[in-house]
XYZ file of C-alpha atoms in Angstrom:
437
model
C -44.251 1.771 -29.669
C -47.124 2.761 -27.370
C -49.043 -0.436 -28.183
C -45.916 -2.525 -27.579
C -45.366 -0.907 -24.178
C -49.025 -1.466 -23.250
C -48.689 -5.129 -24.264
C -45.507 -5.473 -22.170
C -47.246 -3.935 -19.156
C -50.175 -6.391 -19.478
C -47.806 -9.339 -19.725
C -45.812 -8.355 -16.675
C -48.903 -7.581 -14.610
C -49.895 -11.173 -15.353
C -46.394 -12.391 -14.417
C -46.477 -10.570 -11.095
C -50.058 -11.564 -10.237
C -49.383 -15.231 -11.041
C -46.213 -15.317 -8.947
C -47.975 -13.686 -5.983
C -50.860 -16.151 -6.236
C -48.760 -19.343 -6.508
C -45.052 -18.688 -5.879
C -44.122 -22.309 -5.120
C -45.805 -23.545 -8.296
C -43.933 -20.994 -10.424
C -40.590 -21.811 -8.765
C -41.203 -25.546 -9.104
C -42.210 -25.110 -12.744
C -39.066 -23.117 -13.477
C -37.009 -26.218 -12.614
C -39.006 -28.539 -14.877
C -36.624 -28.249 -17.809
C -33.485 -29.164 -15.869
C -33.748 -32.697 -17.240
C -32.936 -31.367 -20.710
C -30.530 -28.620 -19.673
C -28.231 -30.300 -17.145
C -27.041 -33.454 -18.972
C -26.118 -31.659 -22.194
C -24.687 -28.556 -20.523
C -22.541 -30.632 -18.146
C -21.258 -32.934 -20.910
C -20.318 -30.002 -23.156
C -18.663 -28.093 -20.302
C -16.624 -31.091 -19.160
C -15.123 -31.608 -22.642
C -14.527 -27.833 -22.983
C -16.961 -27.418 -25.883
C -18.641 -24.461 -24.145
C -17.770 -21.986 -21.410
C -19.957 -22.887 -18.394
C -19.819 -19.403 -16.848
C -20.828 -17.694 -20.097
C -23.559 -20.279 -20.660
C -25.117 -19.643 -17.236
C -24.830 -15.846 -17.562
C -26.250 -15.556 -21.073
C -28.914 -18.243 -20.745
C -29.983 -16.525 -17.519
C -30.276 -13.185 -19.328
C -32.231 -14.889 -22.134
C -34.582 -16.496 -19.563
C -35.305 -13.099 -18.016
C -35.898 -11.382 -21.357
C -38.069 -14.275 -22.566
C -40.286 -14.080 -19.494
C -40.630 -10.306 -19.801
C -41.357 -10.385 -23.552
C -43.707 -13.383 -23.853
C -45.256 -13.842 -20.406
C -45.333 -17.649 -20.673
C -42.936 -20.329 -19.316
C -40.979 -20.496 -22.567
C -37.711 -22.355 -21.895
C -34.162 -21.649 -22.962
C -32.605 -25.036 -23.635
C -29.654 -26.545 -25.520
C -29.716 -27.177 -29.255
C -29.890 -30.957 -29.010
C -28.583 -31.949 -32.447
C -25.508 -29.725 -32.120
C -24.861 -30.932 -28.562
C -25.324 -34.572 -29.553
C -22.930 -34.287 -32.514
C -20.256 -32.651 -30.342
C -20.623 -35.068 -27.407
C -20.685 -38.216 -29.554
C -17.633 -37.152 -31.550
C -19.469 -37.214 -34.879
C -18.144 -33.685 -35.438
C -15.277 -31.626 -34.056
C -16.222 -30.791 -30.417
C -13.924 -27.733 -30.225
C -15.573 -24.667 -28.654
C -15.068 -22.551 -31.783
C -16.898 -25.148 -33.891
C -19.822 -25.599 -31.475
C -20.529 -21.872 -31.114
C -20.131 -21.354 -34.883
C -22.785 -24.029 -35.495
C -25.170 -22.094 -33.239
C -24.436 -18.912 -35.179
C -25.151 -20.624 -38.510
C -28.554 -21.736 -37.194
C -29.244 -18.286 -35.720
C -28.471 -16.582 -39.031
C -30.678 -18.994 -40.993
C -33.603 -18.590 -38.575
C -33.242 -14.785 -38.664
C -33.486 -14.768 -42.473
C -36.534 -17.077 -42.370
C -38.193 -14.876 -39.744
C -37.728 -11.475 -41.406
C -38.622 -12.761 -44.892
C -41.860 -14.385 -43.715
C -40.779 -17.946 -44.567
C -41.636 -19.101 -41.044
C -45.187 -17.699 -41.294
C -45.697 -19.435 -44.618
C -44.372 -22.664 -43.130
C -47.091 -22.555 -40.461
C -49.856 -22.372 -43.052
C -48.225 -25.092 -45.152
C -47.638 -27.603 -42.346
C -50.893 -29.399 -41.396
C -51.846 -29.734 -37.732
C -51.542 -33.569 -37.671
C -47.879 -33.213 -38.693
C -47.233 -30.622 -35.959
C -48.945 -32.881 -33.407
C -46.810 -35.767 -34.666
C -43.647 -33.754 -34.092
C -44.773 -32.957 -30.547
C -45.730 -36.586 -29.861
C -42.423 -37.789 -31.311
C -40.436 -35.323 -29.215
C -42.303 -36.397 -26.079
C -41.767 -40.112 -26.688
C -38.103 -39.444 -27.536
C -37.664 -37.800 -24.132
C -39.295 -40.778 -22.407
C -37.166 -43.318 -24.287
C -34.020 -41.270 -23.678
C -34.767 -40.996 -19.959
C -35.141 -44.754 -19.693
C -32.209 -45.795 -21.864
C -29.532 -43.258 -20.941
C -30.418 -42.142 -17.413
C -32.365 -44.831 -15.526
C -31.556 -48.181 -17.170
C -27.753 -48.009 -16.631
C -28.298 -47.576 -12.875
C -27.945 -50.406 -10.338
C -30.589 -51.256 -7.782
C -28.617 -50.550 -4.606
C -25.389 -48.731 -5.407
C -24.242 -46.063 -5.359
C -26.308 -45.320 -2.284
C -27.522 -41.898 -3.448
C -28.094 -42.621 -7.128
C -29.750 -45.946 -7.917
C -32.960 -47.473 -9.228
C -34.606 -47.395 -5.810
C -34.373 -43.613 -5.784
C -35.751 -43.542 -9.332
C -38.651 -45.747 -8.198
C -39.286 -43.459 -5.235
C -39.342 -40.381 -7.504
C -41.666 -42.160 -9.953
C -44.127 -43.209 -7.229
C -44.101 -39.659 -5.864
C -44.842 -38.378 -9.374
C -47.823 -40.732 -9.668
C -49.089 -39.896 -6.169
C -49.050 -36.143 -6.861
C -50.796 -36.288 -10.262
C -53.941 -34.756 -8.784
C -52.064 -32.316 -6.544
C -51.143 -29.573 -9.018
C -49.902 -27.249 -6.273
C -47.409 -29.753 -4.884
C -43.950 -28.388 -5.872
C -42.647 -31.724 -7.179
C -39.722 -30.348 -9.193
C -38.672 -27.997 -6.383
C -38.712 -30.795 -3.793
C -36.697 -33.235 -5.894
C -34.302 -30.554 -7.105
C -33.486 -29.689 -3.479
C -33.077 -33.387 -2.650
C -30.817 -33.925 -5.682
C -28.721 -30.902 -4.731
C -28.142 -32.344 -1.240
C -27.160 -35.677 -2.797
C -24.761 -33.889 -5.169
C -23.045 -32.039 -2.300
C -22.622 -35.286 -0.357
C -21.183 -37.040 -3.422
C -18.704 -34.204 -4.007
C -17.525 -34.375 -0.393
C -17.233 -38.175 -0.458
C -15.339 -38.200 -3.770
C -12.954 -35.467 -2.523
C -13.779 -33.153 -5.405
C -13.771 -29.429 -4.766
C -16.926 -27.648 -3.719
C -18.031 -24.614 -5.762
C -15.959 -21.559 -4.891
C -16.387 -17.852 -5.498
C -15.125 -17.040 -8.969
C -16.126 -13.759 -10.641
C -17.093 -14.296 -14.278
C -14.876 -12.547 -16.813
C -16.158 -12.476 -20.400
C -13.721 -14.012 -22.856
C -14.153 -13.507 -26.588
C -14.365 -16.735 -28.580
C -13.505 -16.678 -32.277
C -15.971 -19.005 -34.056
C -14.738 -21.549 -36.596
C -17.385 -21.132 -39.287
C -15.553 -23.038 -42.037
C -13.029 -25.775 -41.368
C -10.076 -26.507 -43.557
C -11.585 -29.772 -44.808
C -15.278 -30.418 -44.186
C -16.750 -27.364 -42.385
C -17.995 -29.322 -39.308
C -19.890 -26.341 -37.887
C -21.956 -26.026 -41.058
C -22.847 -29.734 -41.023
C -23.857 -29.528 -37.371
C -26.063 -26.542 -38.186
C -27.712 -28.371 -41.103
C -28.613 -31.214 -38.744
C -30.001 -28.787 -36.160
C -32.015 -26.452 -38.408
C -35.032 -28.760 -39.048
C -35.268 -29.533 -35.319
C -35.134 -25.827 -34.406
C -37.659 -24.811 -37.058
C -40.164 -27.578 -36.379
C -39.901 -28.338 -32.657
C -38.502 -25.096 -31.236
C -40.541 -22.610 -33.245
C -43.605 -24.045 -35.020
C -44.445 -26.771 -32.476
C -43.751 -24.574 -29.447
C -46.092 -21.863 -30.766
C -48.839 -24.458 -31.249
C -48.193 -25.971 -27.810
C -48.384 -22.575 -26.109
C -51.803 -22.103 -27.683
C -52.917 -25.551 -26.462
C -51.633 -25.275 -22.890
C -52.317 -21.588 -22.227
C -55.276 -20.615 -24.423
C -56.170 -17.685 -22.161
C -52.837 -15.945 -22.816
C -51.601 -14.242 -26.013
C -49.810 -16.900 -28.049
C -46.366 -15.816 -29.328
C -46.129 -15.859 -33.112
C -43.642 -18.064 -34.916
C -41.934 -14.914 -36.211
C -41.344 -13.536 -32.716
C -40.094 -16.911 -31.446
C -37.843 -17.226 -34.494
C -36.318 -13.785 -33.949
C -35.777 -14.644 -30.284
C -33.914 -17.862 -31.204
C -31.819 -15.981 -33.769
C -30.807 -13.178 -31.409
C -29.869 -15.594 -28.623
C -27.465 -17.460 -30.886
C -26.013 -14.382 -32.543
C -25.036 -12.826 -29.203
C -23.944 -15.119 -26.366
C -22.039 -17.551 -28.582
C -19.344 -14.893 -29.165
C -18.315 -15.526 -25.538
C -18.452 -19.331 -25.622
C -22.064 -19.686 -24.476
C -23.936 -22.823 -25.473
C -26.185 -22.634 -28.585
C -29.779 -22.482 -27.310
C -33.360 -22.469 -28.531
C -36.950 -22.598 -27.228
C -38.277 -26.162 -27.112
C -41.750 -27.670 -26.949
C -40.475 -30.283 -24.494
C -39.201 -27.632 -22.122
C -42.479 -25.712 -22.241
C -44.412 -28.911 -21.505
C -42.066 -29.741 -18.615
C -42.333 -26.342 -16.985
C -46.119 -26.366 -17.400
C -46.303 -29.891 -15.945
C -44.514 -28.823 -12.773
C -46.623 -25.724 -12.159
C -45.391 -22.813 -14.296
C -48.164 -20.668 -15.756
C -46.424 -17.368 -16.542
C -43.148 -15.766 -17.495
C -42.378 -15.275 -13.793
C -41.123 -18.865 -13.621
C -38.422 -18.421 -16.264
C -37.525 -14.966 -14.905
C -36.872 -16.606 -11.519
C -34.758 -19.319 -13.170
C -32.878 -16.674 -15.161
C -31.962 -14.736 -12.034
C -30.643 -17.919 -10.386
C -28.563 -18.808 -13.465
C -27.222 -15.266 -13.756
C -26.126 -15.140 -10.103
C -24.517 -18.600 -10.266
C -22.707 -17.761 -13.490
C -21.425 -14.403 -12.259
C -20.348 -15.669 -8.837
C -19.222 -19.280 -9.388
C -18.907 -20.034 -13.110
C -16.627 -22.975 -13.958
C -16.301 -24.065 -10.315
C -19.817 -25.585 -10.535
C -18.697 -28.346 -12.924
C -17.843 -30.931 -10.234
C -21.120 -30.333 -8.401
C -23.238 -30.632 -11.541
C -21.412 -33.802 -12.603
C -22.641 -35.475 -9.399
C -26.311 -34.592 -9.993
C -28.176 -37.922 -9.515
C -29.357 -39.447 -12.792
C -32.103 -41.363 -10.983
C -34.014 -38.207 -10.052
C -33.125 -36.408 -13.274
C -34.433 -39.313 -15.359
C -37.898 -39.240 -13.765
C -38.154 -35.479 -14.336
C -37.326 -36.026 -18.008
C -39.926 -38.804 -18.184
C -42.604 -36.508 -16.726
C -41.711 -33.812 -19.252
C -42.001 -36.296 -22.111
C -45.421 -37.449 -20.942
C -46.700 -33.871 -20.750
C -45.509 -33.153 -24.280
C -46.868 -36.406 -25.728
C -50.307 -35.781 -24.183
C -51.012 -32.896 -26.576
C -51.747 -35.478 -29.262
C -55.099 -36.221 -27.624
C -56.618 -33.005 -29.027
C -55.887 -33.925 -32.663
C -59.506 -34.725 -33.534
C -61.230 -32.712 -30.829
C -60.131 -29.141 -30.186
C -57.241 -28.833 -32.644
C -56.884 -25.273 -34.018
C -57.688 -26.251 -37.627
C -61.081 -27.660 -36.569
C -62.415 -24.349 -35.259
C -64.155 -21.986 -37.637
C -65.998 -18.696 -37.469
C -69.651 -18.656 -38.410
C -72.650 -16.355 -38.170
C -75.996 -17.870 -37.218
C -79.340 -16.748 -38.620
C -80.562 -15.724 -35.181
C -77.528 -13.624 -34.381
C -75.387 -11.664 -36.824
C -72.392 -11.801 -34.470
C -69.495 -14.055 -35.356
C -69.131 -17.171 -33.202
C -66.640 -20.019 -33.138
C -67.909 -23.493 -33.978
C -66.167 -26.836 -34.037
C -66.192 -28.793 -37.293
C -67.369 -32.374 -37.043
C -65.163 -35.052 -38.547
C -66.195 -38.260 -40.243
C -64.671 -41.511 -39.032
C -62.562 -41.624 -42.198
C -61.178 -38.134 -41.562
C -60.357 -39.014 -37.974
C -58.447 -42.103 -39.079
C -56.546 -40.156 -41.752
C -55.477 -37.425 -39.314
C -54.478 -40.038 -36.733
C -52.423 -41.928 -39.339
C -50.591 -38.769 -40.454
C -49.708 -37.929 -36.849
C -48.442 -41.464 -36.158
C -46.470 -41.555 -39.429
C -44.686 -38.365 -38.404
C -43.970 -39.755 -34.941
C -42.764 -43.077 -36.368
C -40.271 -41.321 -38.637
C -38.863 -39.338 -35.708
C -38.505 -42.388 -33.462
C -37.188 -44.748 -36.133
C -34.485 -42.445 -37.502
C -33.935 -40.110 -34.513
C -34.419 -37.227 -36.917
C -37.230 -34.644 -36.903
C -36.688 -33.825 -40.574
C -37.337 -37.431 -41.657
C -40.449 -37.583 -39.494
C -41.640 -34.310 -40.966
C -41.133 -35.534 -44.539
C -42.886 -38.840 -43.775
C -45.867 -37.016 -42.284
C -46.091 -34.541 -45.167
C -45.944 -37.370 -47.747
C -48.671 -39.259 -45.884
C -50.815 -36.128 -45.694
C -50.216 -35.460 -49.393
C -51.247 -38.991 -50.334
C -54.532 -38.655 -48.467
C -55.168 -35.230 -50.034
C -54.571 -36.587 -53.540
C -56.883 -39.526 -52.864
C -59.657 -37.266 -51.581
C -59.394 -35.013 -54.636
C -59.605 -37.933 -57.050
C -62.717 -39.409 -55.427
C -66.220 -37.983 -55.933
C -67.735 -36.335 -52.875
C -70.184 -38.640 -51.143
C -71.293 -36.805 -48.042
C -70.745 -33.106 -47.425
C -69.109 -32.026 -44.180
C -71.522 -31.125 -41.406
C -71.071 -28.308 -38.915
C -72.305 -28.033 -35.369
């Protein structure tokens, strides 16, 4: 207990110091994941698949606890496969079914975490496959931003949400690439909020009004009379949660923030489980921690848990004070600006693939030199053949994700490719031993 408290104090000293040093960057970074959160949350709330007030309150609490516990900008975002199945009508979109699907996933992840299955999965999944999952998730965000948010827009109308505004946001993104302290997400979030208010007034919808949140118990529908839709939604979500929201996010945290303690897959898994075994009883949206959200918040300036604590406080206040009355305002959020934020997040996530053959965690080793008995880290050199093999495994994983829109298929394709190369290397006689720097 004493060591845990000391660790918590160190984390929150870092949170406080980082926020004091760069408050605008942390606030801007906290808004980086809105491109994932808003479209799915709004769509589910509009069709009454979740309770918007409960979602804001509980996701805000989870943001605060996440920032306090981990000290990194770890996001709280929707479970995409569950949300997609409910929105598209592939499964029953009733609130009881959606929250039950989140509880099924939470229970499965909790069992995997406490039994050590998640830890064993990390050692069994090669780094090129993990990088492929991250690259695939990043490219999926980019493609989704273009196809569903930006491409349907017109060039000139409506006046506050068109391709010209998307072009303006994109050019601003390019112009500020080398200005890391420019609060890009904060600036465009404020602009989008003004546009949303104007659209609500013009369309004669009601502005958000004061509405105290009252928790309402929601009875989950775990098993349907015919085909148990919640269970099928959970089965589709579980590979995505395990691979992208736990294993990949742990690896990404290590890549982006090497100077900070990296959360273990077990701790992230328990966090995901507890979130979905608590708030869903009140109609809150099933949530997880995603690699894309972490990349987005990092891209827009977040470097500590202070960013997500700030976002959590904002969500909590909005949920407690306004709740369901925010639906009309959020529905008018301009897709042009949202799409460019999603694109930027996808680029940040996809960029982690560049370290596959230079700096990846499986290429570092501990060694003791003859001159010094102390243990030092050295980087293993790769042959051209090894580089090509690792690159091919990563691209095979990414190709499976993009071709079938399914992380599990991409994972299996990458593992089969990796296995084929391993079998081939075992069957061939060694020609040149590996060299070490």
